[in-house]
Amino acid sequence: MNKVLVTGGAGFIGSHLVDALINHGYKVGIIDNLSTGLKTNLNPRAEFFERVDVRDKEKILEIFKKFLPEYVFHLAAQTRLRRSVENPVEDAQINIIGSLNVFNYAKEGGAKKIILFSSAGVYSSECNVPTAEIEEVKPFSPYGASKLAAEIYLRTSFFNSGLDSVILRPSNVYGPRQNSEGEAGVVAKFLGKEQPVIYGSGEHTRDYIYVKDVVSACLLAMQDDIKGIFNVGTGVETSANNLFQKICDIKGDMNVSRGPEVKEQARSALNSTKLRERGWKPEYSLEQGLRETVEWFRNH
Ligand SMILES: NC(=O)c1ccc[n+]([C@@H]2O[C@H](COP(=O)([O-])OP(=O)(O)OC[C@H]3O[C@@H](n4cnc5c(N)ncnc54)[C@H](O)[C@@H]3O)[C@@H](O)[C@H]2O)c1
């Protein structure tokens, strides 16, 4: 049975990926320090390396030696943009040094392929929208910079000799299990316990992609002939006002408060033609994905 190691497998996207890999017959190992991930997200058929931090070189080495994965999905990360501004050093320690530990031992341990989760946050705010992979990378936040740094390390000839790699740059992912607390994704925030807030005019746009469509991109990324950088988005821009209305259409009317304008990118959407040409496409419309997400939040 092929073995796959997933870092961040107790998190939102990672736990959906683990479920899909297990359903496809893979033997899955999970590295997660449970800083934002949850034990309840863990698939009981996966092997969980309890509370291991990607910054812990010795433990990471030990796991790679023991588990000997063929494929490695690296999702464990400091994902909060504001936190990266408040503590860029911690962000770099997790997203750069932690990633290097994973890359190093994946290579040393003889893994065949590593699939890195990067972000749309690596692109410049000046890029054309929808943004393609060839556009300028110039991150706005320390989070975007640490994600880009990990990409650059993985693309060096050093790591690329003997270790295939894929870099996925997803847009705004939403779906069941997304954490609604703290600095969360917009959909989860709108569905969480606190009253939704729309900042500024609410006309800034994002590209909302359903988590199951991101998982199908991950499975495709495992194919031998897929290598390099791929955006994972719908290409469709949806404003915060429009998203809120779509959720109200499903859930019923909700109160919303209006907050001050915040400094953020006015428009964002990804051109995923490159991945589409390899056979991937998003299967879920925003309405379908939101319906499943609303249902999950209702029951949890
Ligand atoms: N959610 C999105 O919209 C989105 C968009 C683009 C890219 N991404 C990327 O996808 C990946 C997964 O994000 P998510 O939304 O599922 O977030 P998440 O917070 O739910 O998952 C991250 C997981 O990593 C674990 N983790 C964090 N720091 C760790 C450390 N030092 N050692 C070990 N484990 C650690 C957390 O406990 C958590 O389970 C991240 O790399 C993120 O940057 C997410």
Short mmCIF file of C-alpha atoms and ligand atoms in Angstrom, two decimals:
data_model
loop_
_atom_site.label_atom_id
_atom_site.label_comp_id
_atom_site.label_asym_id
_atom_site.label_seq_id
_atom_site.Cartn_x
_atom_site.Cartn_y
_atom_site.Cartn_z
CA MET A 1 0.00 0.00 0.00
CA ASN A 2 1.40 3.45 -0.93
CA LYS A 3 2.21 5.60 2.06
CA VAL A 4 1.38 9.30 2.26
CA LEU A 5 2.43 11.68 5.02
CA VAL A 6 0.21 14.74 5.55
CA THR A 7 1.48 17.59 7.72
CA GLY A 8 -1.41 19.67 9.05
CA GLY A 9 -3.73 16.65 8.71
CA ALA A 10 -5.79 17.66 11.75
CA GLY A 11 -6.58 21.02 10.16
CA PHE A 12 -9.40 22.14 7.90
CA ILE A 13 -8.05 21.28 4.42
CA GLY A 14 -5.62 18.59 5.65
CA SER A 15 -8.35 16.53 7.32
CA HIS A 16 -10.45 16.46 4.12
CA LEU A 17 -7.36 15.41 2.18
CA VAL A 18 -6.60 12.62 4.68
CA ASP A 19 -10.18 11.29 4.37
CA ALA A 20 -9.94 11.23 0.56
CA LEU A 21 -6.51 9.52 0.58
CA ILE A 22 -7.79 6.82 2.93
CA ASN A 23 -10.85 6.30 0.74
CA HIS A 24 -8.47 5.86 -2.20
CA GLY A 25 -6.64 3.08 -0.34
CA TYR A 26 -3.50 4.93 0.81
CA LYS A 27 -1.88 4.37 4.18
CA VAL A 28 -1.77 7.83 5.75
CA GLY A 29 0.41 9.33 8.49
CA ILE A 30 -0.33 12.72 10.05
CA ILE A 31 2.03 15.25 11.61
CA ASP A 32 0.20 18.02 13.47
CA ASN A 33 0.88 19.98 16.66
CA LEU A 34 -2.85 20.72 17.10
CA SER A 35 -2.18 24.46 17.38
CA THR A 36 -5.25 25.20 15.22
CA GLY A 37 -6.14 21.65 14.16
CA LEU A 38 -8.52 19.48 16.15
CA LYS A 39 -8.42 15.90 17.37
CA THR A 40 -12.04 15.53 16.23
CA ASN A 41 -10.88 16.15 12.63
CA LEU A 42 -8.49 13.18 12.75
CA ASN A 43 -9.41 10.18 10.65
CA PRO A 44 -9.18 7.15 12.99
CA ARG A 45 -7.70 5.05 10.16
CA ALA A 46 -4.68 7.35 9.85
CA GLU A 47 -1.56 7.07 12.00
CA PHE A 48 -1.29 10.24 14.08
CA PHE A 49 2.14 11.37 15.26
CA GLU A 50 0.80 13.12 18.30
CA ARG A 51 1.49 16.83 18.73
CA VAL A 52 4.69 16.87 16.66
CA ASP A 53 5.81 20.33 15.61
CA VAL A 54 7.39 20.78 12.16
CA ARG A 55 10.08 22.92 13.83
CA ASP A 56 11.22 19.88 15.84
CA LYS A 57 13.99 18.54 13.61
CA GLU A 58 14.71 15.37 15.59
CA LYS A 59 11.09 14.27 15.81
CA ILE A 60 10.46 14.99 12.13
CA LEU A 61 13.51 12.93 11.17
CA GLU A 62 12.38 10.08 13.41
CA ILE A 63 8.91 10.03 11.79
CA PHE A 64 10.28 10.04 8.24
CA LYS A 65 12.65 7.18 9.11
CA LYS A 66 9.84 5.17 10.68
CA PHE A 67 6.98 5.86 8.26
CA LEU A 68 8.99 6.08 4.98
CA PRO A 69 6.34 7.91 2.95
CA GLU A 70 6.31 7.88 -0.84
CA TYR A 71 4.28 11.09 -1.04
CA VAL A 72 4.35 14.05 1.33
CA PHE A 73 1.67 16.77 1.46
CA HIS A 74 2.95 19.75 3.43
CA LEU A 75 0.05 21.82 4.79
CA ALA A 76 1.12 22.54 8.38
CA ALA A 77 1.60 26.27 8.60
CA GLN A 78 1.08 29.47 10.49
CA THR A 79 -1.88 30.61 8.35
CA ARG A 80 -2.97 33.85 10.00
CA LEU A 81 -2.08 36.98 8.12
CA ARG A 82 -2.48 39.37 11.07
CA ARG A 83 -0.41 37.10 13.30
CA SER A 84 2.34 37.08 10.67
CA VAL A 85 2.43 40.89 10.88
CA GLU A 86 2.50 40.82 14.70
CA ASN A 87 5.10 38.06 14.89
CA PRO A 88 6.94 37.63 11.56
CA VAL A 89 9.76 35.68 13.23
CA GLU A 90 7.43 32.98 14.55
CA ASP A 91 5.71 32.89 11.13
CA ALA A 92 9.09 32.35 9.43
CA GLN A 93 10.15 29.70 11.94
CA ILE A 94 7.04 27.64 11.19
CA ASN A 95 6.56 28.36 7.48
CA ILE A 96 10.20 28.48 6.37
CA ILE A 97 12.31 26.51 8.87
CA GLY A 98 9.49 24.01 9.52
CA SER A 99 9.07 23.52 5.76
CA LEU A 100 12.81 23.00 5.32
CA ASN A 101 12.76 20.25 7.95
CA VAL A 102 9.97 18.52 6.04
CA PHE A 103 11.70 18.93 2.63
CA ASN A 104 15.07 17.78 4.00
CA TYR A 105 13.81 14.59 5.55
CA ALA A 106 11.44 13.85 2.68
CA LYS A 107 14.49 13.90 0.41
CA GLU A 108 16.73 12.00 2.80
CA GLY A 109 14.01 9.44 3.53
CA GLY A 110 13.63 8.68 -0.18
CA ALA A 111 10.12 10.13 -0.74
CA LYS A 112 9.15 10.27 -4.40
CA LYS A 113 7.15 13.48 -4.40
CA ILE A 114 6.31 16.44 -2.18
CA ILE A 115 3.23 18.60 -2.65
CA LEU A 116 3.49 21.99 -0.96
CA PHE A 117 0.49 24.14 -0.06
CA SER A 118 1.39 27.70 -0.89
CA SER A 119 -1.10 30.54 -1.27
CA ALA A 120 -2.56 33.17 -3.58
CA GLY A 121 -0.98 35.57 -1.06
CA VAL A 122 2.33 35.31 -2.96
CA TYR A 123 1.02 37.47 -5.84
CA SER A 124 1.44 41.21 -6.16
CA SER A 125 -1.67 43.36 -5.71
CA GLU A 126 -0.87 44.85 -9.15
CA CYS A 127 -1.47 41.53 -10.95
CA ASN A 128 -4.16 41.02 -13.57
CA VAL A 129 -7.32 39.40 -12.18
CA PRO A 130 -7.91 36.46 -12.53
CA THR A 131 -4.20 35.98 -11.83
CA ALA A 132 -2.16 33.32 -13.65
CA GLU A 133 1.02 31.61 -12.40
CA ILE A 134 3.23 33.70 -14.70
CA GLU A 135 2.25 36.95 -12.96
CA GLU A 136 4.57 38.81 -10.59
CA VAL A 137 5.06 37.42 -7.10
CA LYS A 138 5.40 40.22 -4.55
CA PRO A 139 3.70 39.34 -1.28
CA PHE A 140 2.02 42.02 0.78
CA SER A 141 2.32 40.22 4.15
CA PRO A 142 5.03 38.32 6.03
CA TYR A 143 2.72 35.28 5.63
CA GLY A 144 2.86 35.62 1.82
CA ALA A 145 6.65 36.07 2.04
CA SER A 146 7.18 32.94 4.15
CA LYS A 147 4.96 30.93 1.80
CA LEU A 148 6.96 32.20 -1.19
CA ALA A 149 10.27 31.46 0.55
CA ALA A 150 9.20 27.84 1.09
CA GLU A 151 8.28 27.62 -2.61
CA ILE A 152 11.69 28.95 -3.66
CA TYR A 153 13.56 26.49 -1.45
CA LEU A 154 11.52 23.59 -2.82
CA ARG A 155 12.27 24.66 -6.40
CA THR A 156 16.05 24.70 -5.90
CA SER A 157 18.00 22.12 -7.85
CA PHE A 158 19.13 20.73 -4.50
CA PHE A 159 15.65 19.61 -3.50
CA ASN A 160 14.57 18.90 -7.06
CA SER A 161 17.20 16.27 -7.71
CA GLY A 162 15.59 13.02 -6.83
CA LEU A 163 12.45 14.56 -5.31
CA ASP A 164 9.57 15.60 -7.55
CA SER A 165 7.52 18.54 -6.39
CA VAL A 166 4.24 20.32 -6.95
CA ILE A 167 3.34 23.71 -5.51
CA LEU A 168 -0.37 24.43 -5.15
CA ARG A 169 -1.57 28.00 -4.74
CA PRO A 170 -5.21 27.86 -3.63
CA SER A 171 -7.45 30.92 -3.48
CA ASN A 172 -9.92 31.32 -0.55
CA VAL A 173 -10.88 27.81 0.53
CA TYR A 174 -14.15 27.23 2.42
CA GLY A 175 -16.17 24.25 3.60
CA PRO A 176 -17.06 22.04 6.57
CA ARG A 177 -14.57 21.99 9.50
CA GLN A 178 -13.20 25.44 8.77
CA ASN A 179 -12.44 27.17 12.04
CA SER A 180 -14.69 30.20 12.59
CA GLU A 181 -12.73 31.60 15.53
CA GLY A 182 -10.08 34.31 15.51
CA GLU A 183 -8.78 35.29 12.11
CA ALA A 184 -10.85 32.87 10.07
CA GLY A 185 -11.97 32.50 6.45
CA VAL A 186 -14.85 34.80 5.50
CA VAL A 187 -17.41 32.00 4.93
CA ALA A 188 -16.63 30.44 8.34
CA LYS A 189 -16.80 33.87 9.97
CA PHE A 190 -20.23 34.49 8.44
CA LEU A 191 -21.41 31.09 9.72
CA GLY A 192 -19.74 31.21 13.16
CA LYS A 193 -21.20 32.12 16.54
CA GLU A 194 -20.47 35.83 16.34
CA GLN A 195 -22.55 38.30 14.35
CA PRO A 196 -21.11 38.71 10.83
CA VAL A 197 -19.25 41.94 10.06
CA ILE A 198 -18.66 43.36 6.60
CA TYR A 199 -15.77 45.80 6.49
CA GLY A 200 -15.73 48.92 4.32
CA SER A 201 -17.98 48.92 1.26
CA GLY A 202 -18.06 45.10 1.13
CA GLU A 203 -17.31 45.34 -2.58
CA HIS A 204 -13.80 43.82 -2.37
CA THR A 205 -13.77 40.45 -4.10
CA ARG A 206 -12.29 37.01 -3.43
CA ASP A 207 -12.27 33.67 -5.27
CA TYR A 208 -14.06 31.14 -3.05
CA ILE A 209 -13.16 27.51 -3.77
CA TYR A 210 -14.85 24.55 -2.09
CA VAL A 211 -12.54 22.31 -0.06
CA LYS A 212 -13.52 19.15 -1.98
CA ASP A 213 -12.37 20.77 -5.22
CA VAL A 214 -9.02 21.52 -3.58
CA VAL A 215 -8.77 17.87 -2.52
CA SER A 216 -9.39 16.71 -6.10
CA ALA A 217 -6.52 19.00 -7.20
CA CYS A 218 -4.32 17.31 -4.56
CA LEU A 219 -5.11 13.84 -5.87
CA LEU A 220 -4.30 14.95 -9.41
CA ALA A 221 -1.02 16.47 -8.17
CA MET A 222 0.15 12.98 -7.17
CA GLN A 223 0.32 11.88 -10.81
CA ASP A 224 3.88 11.36 -12.07
CA ASP A 225 3.48 13.74 -15.02
CA ILE A 226 2.33 16.68 -12.87
CA LYS A 227 5.15 18.91 -11.62
CA GLY A 228 5.56 22.66 -11.02
CA ILE A 229 3.32 25.47 -9.81
CA PHE A 230 -0.48 25.41 -10.11
CA ASN A 231 -3.17 27.85 -9.05
CA VAL A 232 -6.29 26.26 -7.57
CA GLY A 233 -9.26 28.61 -7.86
CA THR A 234 -12.52 29.12 -9.69
CA GLY A 235 -11.54 32.37 -11.44
CA VAL A 236 -14.83 33.87 -10.25
CA GLU A 237 -14.81 37.01 -8.11
CA THR A 238 -17.42 37.29 -5.38
CA SER A 239 -17.79 40.38 -3.20
CA ALA A 240 -18.32 40.14 0.57
CA ASN A 241 -21.79 41.67 0.11
CA ASN A 242 -22.69 39.10 -2.54
CA LEU A 243 -21.31 36.21 -0.48
CA PHE A 244 -23.30 37.32 2.55
CA GLN A 245 -26.48 37.52 0.45
CA LYS A 246 -25.91 34.01 -0.94
CA ILE A 247 -25.53 32.65 2.60
CA CYS A 248 -28.73 34.45 3.69
CA ASP A 249 -30.55 32.90 0.70
CA ILE A 250 -29.66 29.45 2.06
CA LYS A 251 -29.77 30.03 5.79
CA GLY A 252 -32.41 32.72 6.10
CA ASP A 253 -31.88 36.37 6.96
CA MET A 254 -29.07 37.26 9.39
CA ASN A 255 -28.05 40.51 11.03
CA VAL A 256 -24.82 42.02 9.83
CA SER A 257 -22.78 44.87 11.25
CA ARG A 258 -20.68 47.20 9.17
CA GLY A 259 -17.03 47.75 10.12
CA PRO A 260 -14.47 50.34 9.03
CA GLU A 261 -12.51 50.04 5.79
CA VAL A 262 -9.44 47.81 6.24
CA LYS A 263 -6.29 47.90 4.14
CA GLU A 264 -6.67 44.87 1.91
CA GLN A 265 -6.50 43.85 -1.71
CA ALA A 266 -9.53 45.19 -3.63
CA ARG A 267 -9.84 42.25 -6.03
CA SER A 268 -8.57 38.69 -6.07
CA ALA A 269 -9.27 35.63 -8.22
CA LEU A 270 -7.04 32.96 -9.71
CA ASN A 271 -6.70 31.78 -13.28
CA SER A 272 -6.33 27.97 -13.03
CA THR A 273 -6.11 27.22 -16.76
CA LYS A 274 -2.83 25.37 -16.21
CA LEU A 275 -4.44 22.87 -13.85
CA ARG A 276 -7.63 22.69 -15.94
CA GLU A 277 -5.51 21.69 -18.94
CA ARG A 278 -4.34 18.70 -16.88
CA GLY A 279 -7.93 17.59 -16.33
CA TRP A 280 -8.98 19.36 -13.12
CA LYS A 281 -12.00 21.59 -12.76
CA PRO A 282 -14.05 22.79 -9.80
CA GLU A 283 -17.13 20.56 -9.55
CA TYR A 284 -18.96 22.66 -6.95
CA SER A 285 -20.72 25.93 -7.69
CA LEU A 286 -20.52 28.47 -4.87
CA GLU A 287 -24.20 27.81 -4.09
CA GLN A 288 -23.64 24.02 -3.84
CA GLY A 289 -20.55 24.37 -1.69
CA LEU A 290 -22.23 26.91 0.57
CA ARG A 291 -25.27 24.66 0.99
CA GLU A 292 -23.04 21.79 2.27
CA THR A 293 -21.08 24.19 4.47
CA VAL A 294 -24.20 25.79 6.00
CA GLU A 295 -25.54 22.30 6.72
CA TRP A 296 -22.32 21.30 8.49
CA PHE A 297 -22.22 24.47 10.61
CA ARG A 298 -25.87 23.89 11.55
CA ASN A 299 -24.96 20.49 13.03
CA HIS A 300 -21.70 21.48 14.74
N1 LIG B 1 -7.81 28.07 4.05
C1 LIG B 1 -7.44 28.75 2.98
O1 LIG B 1 -8.23 29.55 2.44
C2 LIG B 1 -6.07 28.57 2.37
C3 LIG B 1 -5.79 29.23 1.16
C4 LIG B 1 -4.52 29.06 0.59
C5 LIG B 1 -3.58 28.27 1.19
N2 LIG B 1 -3.87 27.65 2.39
C6 LIG B 1 -2.83 26.80 3.00
O2 LIG B 1 -3.38 25.51 3.22
C7 LIG B 1 -2.77 24.92 4.36
C8 LIG B 1 -3.83 24.43 5.32
O3 LIG B 1 -4.61 25.54 5.77
P1 LIG B 1 -5.98 25.38 6.58
O4 LIG B 1 -6.88 26.45 6.11
O5 LIG B 1 -6.42 23.97 6.55
O6 LIG B 1 -5.51 25.82 8.04
P2 LIG B 1 -5.59 25.05 9.44
O7 LIG B 1 -5.09 26.02 10.47
O8 LIG B 1 -6.93 24.44 9.64
O9 LIG B 1 -4.51 23.88 9.24
C9 LIG B 1 -3.16 24.02 9.54
C10 LIG B 1 -2.76 22.82 10.37
O10 LIG B 1 -1.37 22.86 10.62
C11 LIG B 1 -1.14 22.59 12.01
N3 LIG B 1 0.08 23.29 12.39
C12 LIG B 1 0.26 24.64 12.49
N4 LIG B 1 1.51 24.91 12.88
C13 LIG B 1 2.15 23.70 13.04
C14 LIG B 1 3.44 23.33 13.43
N5 LIG B 1 4.36 24.25 13.78
N6 LIG B 1 3.76 22.02 13.48
C15 LIG B 1 2.83 21.06 13.16
N7 LIG B 1 1.57 21.37 12.79
C16 LIG B 1 1.23 22.68 12.72
C17 LIG B 1 -2.37 23.12 12.72
O11 LIG B 1 -2.59 22.52 14.00
C18 LIG B 1 -3.46 22.77 11.72
O12 LIG B 1 -4.00 21.48 11.96
C19 LIG B 1 -1.84 25.97 4.95
O13 LIG B 1 -0.54 25.72 4.49
C20 LIG B 1 -2.36 27.28 4.36
O14 LIG B 1 -1.34 28.24 4.27
C21 LIG B 1 -5.09 27.78 2.99
#
